[in-house]
mmCIF file of C-alpha atoms in Angstrom:
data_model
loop_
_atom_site.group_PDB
_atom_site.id
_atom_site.type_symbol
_atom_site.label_atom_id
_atom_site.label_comp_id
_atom_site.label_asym_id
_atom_site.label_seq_id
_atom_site.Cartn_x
_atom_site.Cartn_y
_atom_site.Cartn_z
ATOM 1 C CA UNK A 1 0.000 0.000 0.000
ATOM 2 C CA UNK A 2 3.033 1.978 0.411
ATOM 3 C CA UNK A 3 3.630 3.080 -3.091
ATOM 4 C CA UNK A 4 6.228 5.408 -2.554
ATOM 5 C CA UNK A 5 4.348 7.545 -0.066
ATOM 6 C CA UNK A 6 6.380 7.986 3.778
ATOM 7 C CA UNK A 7 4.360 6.533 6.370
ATOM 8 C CA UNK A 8 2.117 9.482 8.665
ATOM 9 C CA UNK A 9 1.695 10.057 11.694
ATOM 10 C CA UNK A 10 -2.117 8.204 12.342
ATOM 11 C CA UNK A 11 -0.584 5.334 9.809
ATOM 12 C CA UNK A 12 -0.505 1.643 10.437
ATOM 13 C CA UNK A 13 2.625 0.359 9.474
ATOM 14 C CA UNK A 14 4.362 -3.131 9.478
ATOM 15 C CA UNK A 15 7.761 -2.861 10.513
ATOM 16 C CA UNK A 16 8.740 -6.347 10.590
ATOM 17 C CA UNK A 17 6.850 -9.100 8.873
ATOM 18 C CA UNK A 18 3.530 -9.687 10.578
ATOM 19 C CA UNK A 19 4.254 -6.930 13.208
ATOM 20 C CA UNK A 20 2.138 -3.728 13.342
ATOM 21 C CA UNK A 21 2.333 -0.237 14.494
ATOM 22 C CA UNK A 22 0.879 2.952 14.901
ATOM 23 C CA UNK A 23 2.941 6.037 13.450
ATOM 24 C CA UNK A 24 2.299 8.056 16.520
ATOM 25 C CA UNK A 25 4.938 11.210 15.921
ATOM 26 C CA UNK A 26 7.836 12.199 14.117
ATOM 27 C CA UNK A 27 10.908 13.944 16.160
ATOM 28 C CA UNK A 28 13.558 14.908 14.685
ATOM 29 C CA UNK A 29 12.756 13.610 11.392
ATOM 30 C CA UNK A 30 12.017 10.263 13.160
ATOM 31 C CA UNK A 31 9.050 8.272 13.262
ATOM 32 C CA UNK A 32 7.599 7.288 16.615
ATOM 33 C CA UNK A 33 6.377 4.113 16.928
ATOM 34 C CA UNK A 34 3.308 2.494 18.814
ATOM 35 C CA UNK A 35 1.784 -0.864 19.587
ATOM 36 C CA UNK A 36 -1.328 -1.374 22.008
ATOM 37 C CA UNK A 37 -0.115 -1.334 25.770
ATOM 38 C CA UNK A 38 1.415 1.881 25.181
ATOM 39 C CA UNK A 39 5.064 0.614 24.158
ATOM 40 C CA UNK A 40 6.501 3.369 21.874
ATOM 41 C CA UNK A 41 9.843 3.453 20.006
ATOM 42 C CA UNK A 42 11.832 5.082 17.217
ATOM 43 C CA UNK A 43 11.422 3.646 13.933
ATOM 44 C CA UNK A 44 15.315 1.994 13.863
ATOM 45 C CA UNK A 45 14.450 1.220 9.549
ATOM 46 C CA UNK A 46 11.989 4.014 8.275
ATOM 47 C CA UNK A 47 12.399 3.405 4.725
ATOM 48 C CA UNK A 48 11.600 -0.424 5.655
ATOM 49 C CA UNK A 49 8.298 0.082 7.405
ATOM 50 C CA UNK A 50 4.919 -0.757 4.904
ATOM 51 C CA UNK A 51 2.150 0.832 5.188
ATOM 52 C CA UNK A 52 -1.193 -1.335 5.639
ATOM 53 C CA UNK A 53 -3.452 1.129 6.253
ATOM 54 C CA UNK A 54 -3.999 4.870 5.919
ATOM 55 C CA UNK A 55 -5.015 6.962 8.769
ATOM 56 C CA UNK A 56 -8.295 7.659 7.128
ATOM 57 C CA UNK A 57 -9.106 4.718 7.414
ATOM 58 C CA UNK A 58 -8.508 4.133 10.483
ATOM 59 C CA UNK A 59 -10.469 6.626 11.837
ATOM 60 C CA UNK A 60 -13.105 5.489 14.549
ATOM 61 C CA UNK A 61 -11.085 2.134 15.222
ATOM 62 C CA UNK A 62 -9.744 1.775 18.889
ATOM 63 C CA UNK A 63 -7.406 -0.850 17.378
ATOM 64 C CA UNK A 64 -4.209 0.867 19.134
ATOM 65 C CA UNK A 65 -5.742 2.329 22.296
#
C-alpha cells in the first residue's frame, strides 16, 4: 500500500513481517512508533516500514488504544 508515499503520523505500518504499528509522531525527522499497551519506540528502519493502512481509514477504530 506503500507506493512510494512515507508513512504518517495516524498510519498503520508493518515494521517487521507480521508486526504492526501505529505512526504516533515524528521527532527529529524520526518516526515514533506504537503498539497497544502503550510501548513506543523510534522507527530503527523508516524506509523499511509498509504501510497497511492509511489513517483515514482508520479513523473510529480503537485498534491501538
Amino acid at each position: 500500500m506503500s507506493a512510494g508515499r512515507r508513512p504518517a503520523v495516524g498510519d498503520e505500518v508493518e515494521y517487521a513481517p507480521d508486526c504492526r504499528a501505529i505512526v504516533t509522531d515524528v521527532r527529529q525527522d524520526v518516526l515514533i512508533l506504537r503498539v497497544p499497551g502503550g510501548l513506543e519506540w523510534p522507527a530503527a528502519d523508516p524506509n523499511g516500514l509498509r504501510i497497511t493502512r492509511l489513517r483515514k481509514d482508520r479513523q473510529g477504530v480503537d485498534d491501538y488504544r
